[in-house]
Amino acid sequence: MPVVNLTPHAVTVVDESSRVIRRWPGSDAPARVEAVRVPVGLEVAGVPLMAEERTRANLPEPQDGVWFIVSSVVGSAHPERRDLLVPSDLVRDGKGVVTACRSFVISGSPVRGRVPAAEERVGA
C-alpha cells in the first residue's frame, strides 16, 4: 500500500535492533494545524491564561489504499479520518531528539488488532 509522508521531517522506522525498516522523506507541503489563541482574562501565578482553538489541517482527500503519515496534532484534529498514521514508540538520541519510530498509531477508532479495510477508511 502506498504511504505518503505529510510531515516536514523524514520519517524513519526501525526495528528493535535499530535496523532501518523503511524511510520516507519529509514533505515540501506538510499538513499543518494552526492554533488561534485568545486571552481568557485570568492569570495563574502571574501567567496569563489563553483559550486555544485549532484549525483543520490541509489534508488531501482520502484515496483508496493510501495511508498518510501526519503529526499527532494533525491526527488529533481529524478523528474522523481512518487513513492517517502517527509515528509512535519514538526513538531518541542522547540529546532527546527524535531520530526514528518503531510503529505507527492509526488515526480514528479502528477495531482493536485489525487494520480498517479500504472501504472503512475512504470517506470516513
Short mmCIF file of C-alpha atoms in Angstrom, two decimals:
data_model
loop_
_atom_site.label_atom_id
_atom_site.label_comp_id
_atom_site.label_asym_id
_atom_site.label_seq_id
_atom_site.Cartn_x
_atom_site.Cartn_y
_atom_site.Cartn_z
CA MET A 1 0.00 0.00 0.00
CA PRO A 2 1.30 3.48 -0.78
CA VAL A 3 2.34 5.67 2.14
CA VAL A 4 2.71 9.45 1.80
CA ASN A 5 4.62 11.45 4.41
CA LEU A 6 2.80 14.73 5.15
CA THR A 7 5.26 15.87 7.85
CA PRO A 8 8.16 18.27 7.22
CA HIS A 9 10.61 15.69 8.61
CA ALA A 10 11.93 12.44 7.22
CA VAL A 11 10.19 9.54 8.96
CA THR A 12 12.40 6.54 9.65
CA VAL A 13 11.03 3.30 11.05
CA VAL A 14 13.44 0.97 12.83
CA ASP A 15 13.11 -2.46 14.38
CA GLU A 16 14.03 -3.43 17.95
CA SER A 17 17.69 -3.75 16.88
CA SER A 18 17.63 -0.20 15.42
CA ARG A 19 17.88 -1.51 11.85
CA VAL A 20 16.07 0.73 9.37
CA ILE A 21 12.91 -0.91 8.06
CA ARG A 22 11.70 1.98 5.94
CA ARG A 23 12.26 5.71 5.44
CA TRP A 24 10.06 8.38 3.87
CA PRO A 25 11.45 11.84 3.02
CA GLY A 26 9.83 14.94 4.53
CA SER A 27 7.13 16.75 2.58
CA ASP A 28 7.64 20.10 0.87
CA ALA A 29 3.96 20.82 1.62
CA PRO A 30 3.33 19.35 5.09
CA ALA A 31 -0.12 19.11 6.67
CA ARG A 32 -0.38 21.74 9.40
CA VAL A 33 -2.87 22.66 12.11
CA GLU A 34 -2.90 26.28 13.21
CA ALA A 35 -3.84 27.46 16.68
CA VAL A 36 -5.77 30.63 17.40
CA ARG A 37 -5.17 31.83 20.98
CA VAL A 38 -7.50 34.18 22.82
CA PRO A 39 -6.87 35.62 26.30
CA VAL A 40 -9.50 34.48 28.80
CA GLY A 41 -8.82 37.33 31.23
CA LEU A 42 -7.37 35.17 34.01
CA GLU A 43 -3.89 34.58 35.33
CA VAL A 44 -2.22 31.78 37.30
CA ALA A 45 0.81 32.88 39.32
CA GLY A 46 1.04 35.99 37.15
CA VAL A 47 0.91 34.00 33.88
CA PRO A 48 -1.98 34.85 31.52
CA LEU A 49 -4.34 32.01 30.58
CA MET A 50 -5.39 31.54 26.97
CA ALA A 51 -8.12 29.61 25.22
CA GLU A 52 -6.97 27.80 22.10
CA GLU A 53 -8.89 26.67 19.05
CA ARG A 54 -7.18 24.56 16.42
CA THR A 55 -7.95 24.67 12.74
CA ARG A 56 -8.39 21.73 10.40
CA ALA A 57 -5.27 20.60 8.52
CA ASN A 58 -4.77 20.96 4.78
CA LEU A 59 -5.06 17.21 4.14
CA PRO A 60 -5.60 15.62 0.75
CA GLU A 61 -8.87 13.79 0.26
CA PRO A 62 -8.80 10.10 1.27
CA GLN A 63 -7.58 7.82 -1.51
CA ASP A 64 -8.36 4.13 -1.74
CA GLY A 65 -5.42 2.14 -0.38
CA VAL A 66 -3.26 5.18 0.51
CA TRP A 67 -2.00 5.99 4.02
CA PHE A 68 -0.79 9.43 5.10
CA ILE A 69 1.87 9.97 7.80
CA VAL A 70 0.97 13.01 9.92
CA SER A 71 1.92 14.56 13.26
CA SER A 72 -0.02 13.68 16.39
CA VAL A 73 -1.53 17.19 16.36
CA VAL A 74 -2.88 16.70 12.82
CA GLY A 75 -4.13 13.21 13.67
CA SER A 76 -5.93 14.54 16.76
CA ALA A 77 -7.55 17.32 14.72
CA HIS A 78 -9.04 14.72 12.34
CA PRO A 79 -10.50 11.87 14.43
CA GLU A 80 -12.92 11.05 11.61
CA ARG A 81 -10.09 10.01 9.27
CA ARG A 82 -9.06 6.36 9.24
CA ASP A 83 -6.16 6.77 6.78
CA LEU A 84 -3.74 8.76 8.96
CA LEU A 85 -0.62 7.25 10.52
CA VAL A 86 1.06 8.92 13.51
CA PRO A 87 4.64 7.89 14.37
CA SER A 88 4.72 6.04 17.69
CA ASP A 89 7.22 4.34 20.01
CA LEU A 90 9.67 7.13 19.25
CA VAL A 91 13.44 6.56 19.29
CA ARG A 92 15.54 9.44 20.65
CA ASP A 93 19.25 10.19 20.57
CA GLY A 94 21.34 11.14 23.61
CA LYS A 95 20.07 14.73 23.43
CA GLY A 96 16.42 13.69 23.35
CA VAL A 97 15.95 14.43 19.64
CA VAL A 98 13.60 12.03 17.84
CA THR A 99 15.55 10.05 15.23
CA ALA A 100 13.07 7.31 14.32
CA CYS A 101 9.97 5.42 15.38
CA ARG A 102 9.16 1.74 15.74
CA SER A 103 5.47 1.83 14.83
CA PHE A 104 2.52 3.95 13.77
CA VAL A 105 -0.76 4.68 15.52
CA ILE A 106 -3.78 4.52 13.21
CA SER A 107 -5.99 7.59 13.43
CA GLY A 108 -9.63 7.29 14.35
CA SER A 109 -11.01 4.31 16.21
CA PRO A 110 -10.17 1.09 14.38
CA VAL A 111 -11.28 -2.21 15.82
CA ARG A 112 -8.57 -3.47 18.19
CA GLY A 113 -5.99 -5.63 16.42
CA ARG A 114 -7.46 -5.08 12.96
CA VAL A 115 -6.49 -2.62 10.24
CA PRO A 116 -9.60 -0.96 8.78
CA ALA A 117 -10.45 -2.14 5.27
CA ALA A 118 -10.18 0.41 2.46
CA GLU A 119 -13.95 0.86 2.35
CA GLU A 120 -13.93 1.66 6.07
CA ARG A 121 -11.16 4.25 5.67
CA VAL A 122 -12.08 6.07 2.48
CA GLY A 123 -14.63 8.80 3.01
CA ALA A 124 -14.69 8.19 6.73
#
